[in-house]
CSV table of C-alpha atoms in Angstrom, one decimal:
chain,number,residue,atom,x,y,z
A,1,MET,CA,0.1,0.1,-0.1
A,2,SER,CA,1.0,3.3,-0.7
A,3,ARG,CA,2.3,5.9,1.8
A,4,SER,CA,-0.1,8.4,1.1
A,5,SER,CA,-2.9,6.1,1.0
A,6,ASP,CA,-1.4,5.4,4.8
A,7,THR,CA,-1.4,8.7,5.5
A,8,GLU,CA,-5.3,8.9,4.6
A,9,GLN,CA,-6.5,6.2,6.5
A,10,SER,CA,-4.7,6.8,9.6
A,11,PRO,CA,-6.8,10.1,10.2
A,12,THR,CA,-9.7,7.8,9.7
A,13,ARG,CA,-9.0,5.3,12.0
A,14,ARG,CA,-8.5,8.1,14.4
A,15,ILE,CA,-11.9,9.4,13.6
A,16,PHE,CA,-13.8,5.7,14.2
A,17,SER,CA,-11.6,5.3,17.6
A,18,LEU,CA,-13.3,8.5,18.6
A,19,ALA,CA,-16.6,7.2,18.0
A,20,TRP,CA,-16.4,4.0,20.2
A,21,LYS,CA,-14.9,6.6,22.8
A,22,MET,CA,-18.8,7.6,23.2
A,23,LEU,CA,-19.1,5.1,25.5
A,24,VAL,CA,-16.6,6.5,27.6
A,25,PRO,CA,-18.3,9.9,28.2
A,26,ILE,CA,-21.6,8.4,28.9
A,27,ALA,CA,-20.3,6.1,31.2
A,28,ILE,CA,-18.7,8.7,33.5
A,29,GLY,CA,-21.5,11.0,32.7
A,30,MET,CA,-24.3,8.4,33.7
A,31,ALA,CA,-22.3,7.4,37.0
A,32,VAL,CA,-21.8,10.9,38.2
A,33,VAL,CA,-25.6,11.9,37.4
A,34,TRP,CA,-26.7,8.6,39.6
A,35,TRP,CA,-24.7,9.6,42.4
A,36,LEU,CA,-25.9,13.1,42.3
A,37,PHE,CA,-29.6,11.7,42.7
A,38,SER,CA,-29.0,9.3,44.8
A,39,ARG,CA,-27.6,12.3,47.1
A,40,GLU,CA,-29.3,15.3,46.2
A,41,PHE,CA,-32.4,14.6,44.1
A,42,ASN,CA,-35.8,15.1,46.2
A,43,PRO,CA,-39.0,13.4,44.3
A,44,ASP,CA,-41.2,16.3,45.2
A,45,VAL,CA,-38.8,19.0,43.3
A,46,TRP,CA,-40.1,16.9,40.1
A,47,ASP,CA,-43.3,17.1,41.4
A,48,SER,CA,-43.3,20.5,42.0
A,49,ILE,CA,-42.6,21.5,38.6
A,50,ARG,CA,-45.3,23.1,36.8
A,51,TRP,CA,-45.2,21.7,33.2
A,52,ASP,CA,-46.9,24.6,31.5
A,53,SER,CA,-46.3,26.6,28.5
A,54,ARG,CA,-44.0,28.8,29.7
A,55,VAL,CA,-41.5,26.0,30.8
A,56,VAL,CA,-42.2,24.2,27.3
A,57,TRP,CA,-41.4,27.7,25.6
A,58,CYS,CA,-38.2,28.5,27.4
A,59,ILE,CA,-37.2,24.5,26.7
A,60,GLY,CA,-37.7,25.7,23.1
A,61,LEU,CA,-35.8,28.9,23.5
A,62,ALA,CA,-32.9,26.9,24.6
A,63,LEU,CA,-33.0,24.9,21.6
A,64,ILE,CA,-32.9,28.0,19.3
A,65,PHE,CA,-29.8,29.5,21.4
A,66,MET,CA,-28.1,26.0,20.6
A,67,ILE,CA,-28.7,26.4,16.8
A,68,GLY,CA,-27.6,30.3,17.4
A,69,ARG,CA,-24.3,29.0,18.9
A,70,ASP,CA,-23.3,26.5,15.8
A,71,TRP,CA,-25.0,29.4,13.2
A,72,GLY,CA,-22.2,31.5,14.9
A,73,MET,CA,-19.0,29.2,14.7
A,74,SER,CA,-20.3,28.2,10.9
A,75,TRP,CA,-20.4,31.7,10.2
A,76,ARG,CA,-16.8,32.1,11.5
A,77,PHE,CA,-15.7,29.6,9.2
A,78,ARG,CA,-17.3,31.0,6.6
A,79,VAL,CA,-15.6,34.3,7.4
A,80,LEU,CA,-12.2,32.4,8.0
A,81,THR,CA,-12.2,30.6,4.7
A,82,ASP,CA,-13.4,34.0,2.4
A,83,LYS,CA,-16.4,31.8,1.4
A,84,ALA,CA,-14.7,29.2,-0.2
A,85,LEU,CA,-16.9,26.8,1.6
A,86,THR,CA,-20.7,26.8,1.4
A,87,TRP,CA,-22.8,27.0,4.5
A,88,VAL,CA,-23.4,23.2,4.4
A,89,GLN,CA,-20.0,22.8,4.4
A,90,CYS,CA,-19.5,24.9,7.4
A,91,VAL,CA,-22.6,23.7,9.4
A,92,ARG,CA,-20.9,20.1,8.6
A,93,VAL,CA,-17.4,21.1,9.7
A,94,CYS,CA,-19.1,22.9,13.0
A,95,LEU,CA,-21.0,19.9,14.1
A,96,LEU,CA,-18.0,17.2,13.6
A,97,VAL,CA,-15.9,20.1,15.6
A,98,GLU,CA,-18.9,20.0,18.3
A,99,PHE,CA,-18.8,16.0,18.3
A,100,THR,CA,-14.8,15.4,18.5
A,101,SER,CA,-15.0,17.8,21.5
A,102,CYS,CA,-17.7,15.7,23.2
A,103,VAL,CA,-15.2,12.6,23.0
A,104,THR,CA,-12.0,14.3,23.7
A,105,PRO,CA,-10.8,15.7,27.0
A,106,THR,CA,-11.7,19.3,26.8
A,107,SER,CA,-8.1,20.1,28.2
A,108,ALA,CA,-7.2,18.8,24.6
A,109,GLY,CA,-10.0,20.1,22.4
A,110,GLY,CA,-11.8,18.7,19.7
A,111,SER,CA,-10.8,21.5,17.6
A,112,ALA,CA,-7.2,20.1,17.0
A,113,LEU,CA,-8.9,18.1,14.5
A,114,GLY,CA,-10.7,20.8,12.5
A,115,MET,CA,-7.7,21.4,10.2
A,116,LEU,CA,-8.3,17.4,9.3
A,117,PHE,CA,-12.3,18.3,8.5
A,118,LEU,CA,-11.5,21.4,7.0
A,119,HIS,CA,-9.2,19.4,4.4
A,120,ARG,CA,-11.8,16.8,3.9
A,121,GLU,CA,-13.8,19.8,2.5
A,122,GLY,CA,-11.1,21.2,0.2
A,123,ILE,CA,-9.3,23.5,2.4
A,124,GLU,CA,-5.3,22.8,1.9
A,125,LEU,CA,-4.0,21.5,4.9
A,126,GLY,CA,-1.7,24.0,5.5
A,127,LYS,CA,-4.5,26.7,5.4
A,128,GLY,CA,-6.7,24.2,7.6
A,129,THR,CA,-3.8,24.8,10.4
A,130,THR,CA,-3.9,28.4,9.9
A,131,LEU,CA,-7.5,28.9,10.6
A,132,MET,CA,-7.5,26.4,13.5
A,133,MET,CA,-5.0,28.2,14.8
A,134,THR,CA,-7.1,31.7,14.0
A,135,THR,CA,-10.2,30.2,15.9
A,136,LEU,CA,-8.0,29.5,18.9
A,137,PHE,CA,-7.1,32.7,19.2
A,138,LEU,CA,-10.4,34.2,18.8
A,139,ASP,CA,-11.7,32.0,21.5
A,140,ASN,CA,-9.3,32.8,23.7
A,141,LEU,CA,-9.5,36.3,23.0
A,142,PHE,CA,-13.6,36.3,23.6
A,143,PHE,CA,-12.6,34.7,27.3
A,144,VAL,CA,-9.7,37.7,27.9
A,145,ILE,CA,-12.1,40.9,26.7
A,146,ALA,CA,-15.3,39.0,28.4
A,147,LEU,CA,-14.3,39.0,32.1
A,148,PRO,CA,-13.9,42.7,32.8
A,149,LEU,CA,-17.6,42.9,31.3
A,150,PHE,CA,-18.9,40.2,33.4
A,151,ILE,CA,-17.1,41.5,36.8
A,152,PHE,CA,-18.5,45.1,36.1
A,153,LEU,CA,-22.1,44.1,35.7
A,154,VAL,CA,-22.3,41.6,38.7
A,155,PRO,CA,-20.9,42.0,42.2
A,156,TYR,CA,-18.2,40.0,42.8
A,157,SER,CA,-19.5,38.4,45.9
A,158,GLU,CA,-22.0,36.9,43.3
A,159,LEU,CA,-19.4,34.9,41.7
A,160,PHE,CA,-17.5,33.6,44.6
A,161,GLY,CA,-19.0,34.7,47.8
A,162,PHE,CA,-21.4,32.2,48.6
A,163,GLY,CA,-21.7,28.3,49.5
A,164,PRO,CA,-19.4,26.5,51.7
A,165,GLN,CA,-16.1,27.9,51.9
A,166,SER,CA,-14.0,25.1,50.7
A,167,PHE,CA,-15.8,25.0,47.5
A,168,THR,CA,-16.0,28.9,47.3
A,169,ILE,CA,-12.1,29.0,47.6
A,170,GLY,CA,-11.3,26.2,45.4
A,171,LEU,CA,-13.3,27.8,42.6
A,172,GLN,CA,-12.0,30.8,43.0
A,173,SER,CA,-8.5,29.5,42.9
A,174,ALA,CA,-9.2,27.4,39.9
A,175,PHE,CA,-10.9,30.2,38.0
A,176,TRP,CA,-8.4,32.7,38.3
A,177,GLY,CA,-5.7,30.3,37.7
A,178,ILE,CA,-6.8,29.0,34.4
A,179,TYR,CA,-7.9,32.6,33.6
A,180,ALA,CA,-4.1,34.1,34.0
A,181,LEU,CA,-3.0,30.9,31.9
A,182,VAL,CA,-6.0,31.8,29.1
A,183,PHE,CA,-4.5,35.6,29.2
A,184,ALA,CA,-1.0,34.3,29.0
A,185,TRP,CA,-1.5,31.8,26.1
A,186,THR,CA,-3.6,34.8,24.3
A,187,THR,CA,-0.8,37.2,24.6
A,188,ILE,CA,1.7,34.9,23.3
A,189,LEU,CA,-0.5,33.8,20.2
A,190,PHE,CA,-1.2,37.5,19.5
A,191,LEU,CA,2.6,38.5,19.7
A,192,GLY,CA,3.3,35.3,18.0
A,193,ILE,CA,0.5,35.7,15.3
A,194,LEU,CA,0.2,39.0,14.5
A,195,VAL,CA,3.4,41.3,16.3
A,196,LYS,CA,6.7,39.0,16.2
A,197,PRO,CA,6.1,35.7,14.8
A,198,ARG,CA,9.9,35.4,14.3
A,199,ALA,CA,11.1,36.4,17.6
A,200,ILE,CA,8.3,34.2,19.3
A,201,ARG,CA,9.1,31.3,17.4
A,202,THR,CA,12.9,31.9,18.6
A,203,ALA,CA,12.2,32.3,22.0
A,204,ILE,CA,10.0,29.3,22.1
A,205,ASN,CA,13.1,27.4,20.4
A,206,ARG,CA,15.6,28.5,23.3
A,207,LEU,CA,13.0,27.8,25.9
A,208,PHE,CA,12.4,24.0,24.8
A,209,ARG,CA,16.2,23.6,24.3
A,210,PHE,CA,16.4,22.9,28.1
A,211,ARG,CA,17.0,19.6,29.6
A,212,TRP,CA,13.7,18.8,31.1
A,213,LEU,CA,11.6,20.4,28.0
A,214,ARG,CA,13.8,19.3,25.2
A,215,ARG,CA,11.4,15.9,24.4
A,216,TRP,CA,8.7,18.4,23.4
A,217,SER,CA,11.1,20.6,21.1
A,218,ALA,CA,10.0,19.3,18.0
A,219,ARG,CA,6.3,20.4,18.9
A,220,ALA,CA,7.2,23.4,20.0
A,221,ASP,CA,9.2,24.4,16.9
A,222,ALA,CA,5.9,23.2,14.8
A,223,LEU,CA,3.8,25.6,16.7
A,224,GLY,CA,6.2,28.5,16.3
A,225,ALA,CA,6.2,27.5,12.6
A,226,ASP,CA,2.2,27.3,12.7
A,227,MET,CA,2.2,30.8,14.3
A,228,GLU,CA,4.7,32.4,11.8
A,229,THR,CA,2.7,31.0,8.7
A,230,THR,CA,-0.9,31.9,10.1
A,231,GLY,CA,0.8,35.5,10.7
A,232,ARG,CA,1.4,35.7,7.2
A,233,GLU,CA,-1.7,35.6,6.5
A,234,LEU,CA,-3.5,37.1,8.8
A,235,ARG,CA,-1.5,40.2,8.9
A,236,ARG,CA,-3.1,41.4,5.6
A,237,ARG,CA,-6.5,41.1,6.5
A,238,PRO,CA,-8.6,44.4,6.9
A,239,ALA,CA,-10.1,45.4,10.3
A,240,MET,CA,-13.5,44.4,9.1
A,241,TRP,CA,-12.8,40.9,8.3
A,242,TRP,CA,-11.6,41.1,12.1
A,243,ALA,CA,-14.6,42.2,13.2
A,244,ARG,CA,-16.9,39.7,11.4
A,245,ALA,CA,-14.8,36.9,12.7
A,246,PHE,CA,-14.6,37.9,16.5
A,247,GLY,CA,-18.6,38.9,16.0
A,248,ALA,CA,-19.0,35.4,15.1
A,249,THR,CA,-17.2,33.8,18.1
A,250,ALA,CA,-18.9,36.4,20.5
A,251,ALA,CA,-22.3,35.1,18.8
A,252,SER,CA,-21.5,31.4,19.3
A,253,TRP,CA,-20.2,31.8,22.8
A,254,LEU,CA,-23.0,34.2,24.0
A,255,SER,CA,-25.5,31.8,22.7
A,256,ARG,CA,-23.9,28.7,24.4
A,257,PHE,CA,-24.0,30.8,27.6
A,258,LEU,CA,-27.8,32.0,27.2
A,259,LEU,CA,-29.0,28.7,26.6
A,260,VAL,CA,-28.9,28.3,30.5
A,261,ASN,CA,-30.5,31.4,30.7
A,262,ALA,CA,-33.5,30.2,28.7
A,263,LEU,CA,-33.5,27.1,31.3
A,264,PHE,CA,-33.7,29.2,34.2
A,265,LEU,CA,-36.2,31.3,32.9
A,266,GLY,CA,-38.4,28.6,32.5
A,267,PHE,CA,-37.8,26.2,35.6
A,268,ALA,CA,-36.5,29.6,37.9
A,269,PRO,CA,-38.1,32.8,36.8
A,270,GLY,CA,-37.0,34.1,40.1
A,271,ALA,CA,-33.4,33.6,39.8
A,272,SER,CA,-31.2,36.8,38.3
A,273,GLN,CA,-30.8,36.2,34.7
A,274,THR,CA,-27.3,38.4,34.6
A,275,VAL,CA,-25.9,36.5,37.5
A,276,VAL,CA,-26.8,33.2,35.7
A,277,LEU,CA,-25.2,34.6,32.6
A,278,ALA,CA,-21.8,35.8,34.0
A,279,ARG,CA,-21.7,32.2,36.2
A,280,GLN,CA,-21.8,30.7,32.9
A,281,PHE,CA,-18.5,32.3,32.1
A,282,VAL,CA,-16.9,31.0,35.4
A,283,VAL,CA,-18.0,27.3,34.6
A,284,TRP,CA,-16.7,27.3,30.8
A,285,VAL,CA,-13.2,28.6,32.3
A,286,ILE,CA,-13.2,25.6,34.7
A,287,LEU,CA,-14.0,23.3,32.0
A,288,MET,CA,-11.4,24.6,29.5
A,289,VAL,CA,-8.9,22.4,31.7
A,290,SER,CA,-11.3,19.2,32.2
A,291,PRO,CA,-9.4,16.0,32.0
A,292,THR,CA,-12.7,13.8,31.1
A,293,PRO,CA,-14.4,13.8,27.6
A,294,GLY,CA,-16.4,16.6,27.1
A,295,GLY,CA,-16.2,17.6,30.4
A,296,ALA,CA,-18.4,14.3,31.8
A,297,GLY,CA,-19.2,14.5,35.0
A,298,ILE,CA,-17.2,17.4,35.9
A,299,SER,CA,-19.7,19.7,34.2
A,300,GLU,CA,-22.9,18.1,36.0
A,301,TRP,CA,-21.1,18.1,39.7
A,302,LEU,CA,-19.9,22.0,38.9
A,303,PHE,CA,-23.3,23.0,37.6
A,304,THR,CA,-25.3,21.5,40.5
A,305,THR,CA,-22.9,22.9,43.3
A,306,TYR,CA,-22.3,26.3,41.8
A,307,TYR,CA,-26.0,27.4,40.7
A,308,GLY,CA,-27.8,25.6,43.7
A,309,ASP,CA,-27.8,29.0,45.7
A,310,LEU,CA,-29.7,30.7,43.3
A,311,LEU,CA,-32.4,27.8,43.4
A,312,GLY,CA,-32.6,26.9,47.1
A,313,SER,CA,-32.5,23.5,46.1
A,314,ALA,CA,-29.5,21.2,44.8
A,315,GLY,CA,-32.6,18.8,43.3
A,316,MET,CA,-33.9,21.7,41.0
A,317,ALA,CA,-30.1,22.6,40.2
A,318,LEU,CA,-29.8,18.9,38.7
A,319,VAL,CA,-32.9,19.1,37.0
A,320,ILE,CA,-31.7,22.3,35.2
A,321,ALA,CA,-28.3,20.7,34.7
A,322,LEU,CA,-29.7,17.4,32.8
A,323,PHE,CA,-31.7,19.7,30.4
A,324,TRP,CA,-28.4,21.8,30.0
A,325,ARG,CA,-26.3,18.5,29.0
A,326,ILE,CA,-28.8,17.2,27.0
A,327,ILE,CA,-29.1,20.1,24.7
A,328,SER,CA,-25.5,21.0,24.8
A,329,TYR,CA,-23.8,17.7,24.7
A,330,TYR,CA,-25.8,14.4,24.6
A,331,VAL,CA,-27.6,16.0,21.2
A,332,TYR,CA,-24.0,16.3,19.6
A,333,LEU,CA,-23.2,12.7,20.5
A,334,ILE,CA,-26.3,11.9,18.5
A,335,ILE,CA,-25.7,14.4,15.5
A,336,GLY,CA,-21.9,13.0,15.1
A,337,CYS,CA,-23.6,9.4,15.0
A,338,PHE,CA,-25.3,10.4,11.9
A,339,ILE,CA,-23.0,12.8,10.0
A,340,LEU,CA,-19.7,11.0,11.0
A,341,PRO,CA,-20.0,7.8,8.8
A,342,GLY,CA,-21.1,9.7,5.6
A,343,TRP,CA,-18.6,12.2,5.9
A,344,LEU,CA,-15.6,9.3,6.0
A,345,ARG,CA,-17.2,7.6,3.3
A,346,ARG,CA,-17.0,10.9,0.7
A,347,GLY,CA,-13.3,10.8,1.0
A,348,PHE,CA,-11.2,14.2,0.4
A,349,ARG,CA,-12.1,16.7,-1.7
A,350,ASN,CA,-8.8,18.0,-2.6
A,351,LYS,CA,-6.0,15.4,-2.3
A,352,THR,CA,-3.3,18.1,-2.7
A,353,THR,CA,-2.0,19.8,0.3
């Protein structure tokens, strides 16, 4: 068999292995949900829910926000590819990225395979690498910019000044530690892509010459090369291109956050919608370093514990957490099972890299 054939089949086997790994996050998530139900759930909470038109409408609104997050990401792919991909292709890449995010640890990120998905749709592999690094930069930039806005809108005590002291201190320490890493990484990407790509690449290579870092020197050099290549492409872009790309990024993330607002509006209309929105920012920052596939288990526990004080009942928080995870997580597992086999059978649209 030819070398090129092996190269094309290897990613295919990798994607199939991801499909099998679906069982892992499902098992983890269900185990944690069972544990939470056995510890926190009170049947009276379920009986107290009035399944009226407001609840049904708000669940429908949550589904609309789920579509909004995918629309924002698909719009971003359209902008980044200069409309080289159709809307159908952009939506397909978006859903595949979401699917792989569900079956890989969030600390690794499912978008790492985005360059392969883009290549299958006809984008050259080198350009695909540039596009995925750009999406990484835009996502991190959104979180760096959003924090001051949320801190301005919501009193600090509403984010961290409640609940058991051990949980509050742990949550606050983890959040600020992760946010500092995101801020530092965004700064490196900004300098390495848009300001001084050659200098940053040289600095990274020198850093990884130290003996205890030498084993990762090849990956570090590849990262520096990707930054330099991406920079050459992006420094020519006009301000309006960046505005559209960042606008699509913000629309996608805000839709992701507002999904939870819609559920609270249905099940707990008395809760502060501003606080609910701001706490979603904290939740997603913490989940950036989740070691489990798609944040399975950790998401359910964190949501139930973090939002319990707004509801007066951990049982009600668990009910909302279940709807949140079904809409924002399990739906994508199901969608991925339907579109992945057909996508694999189509093969590469452009085999020239």
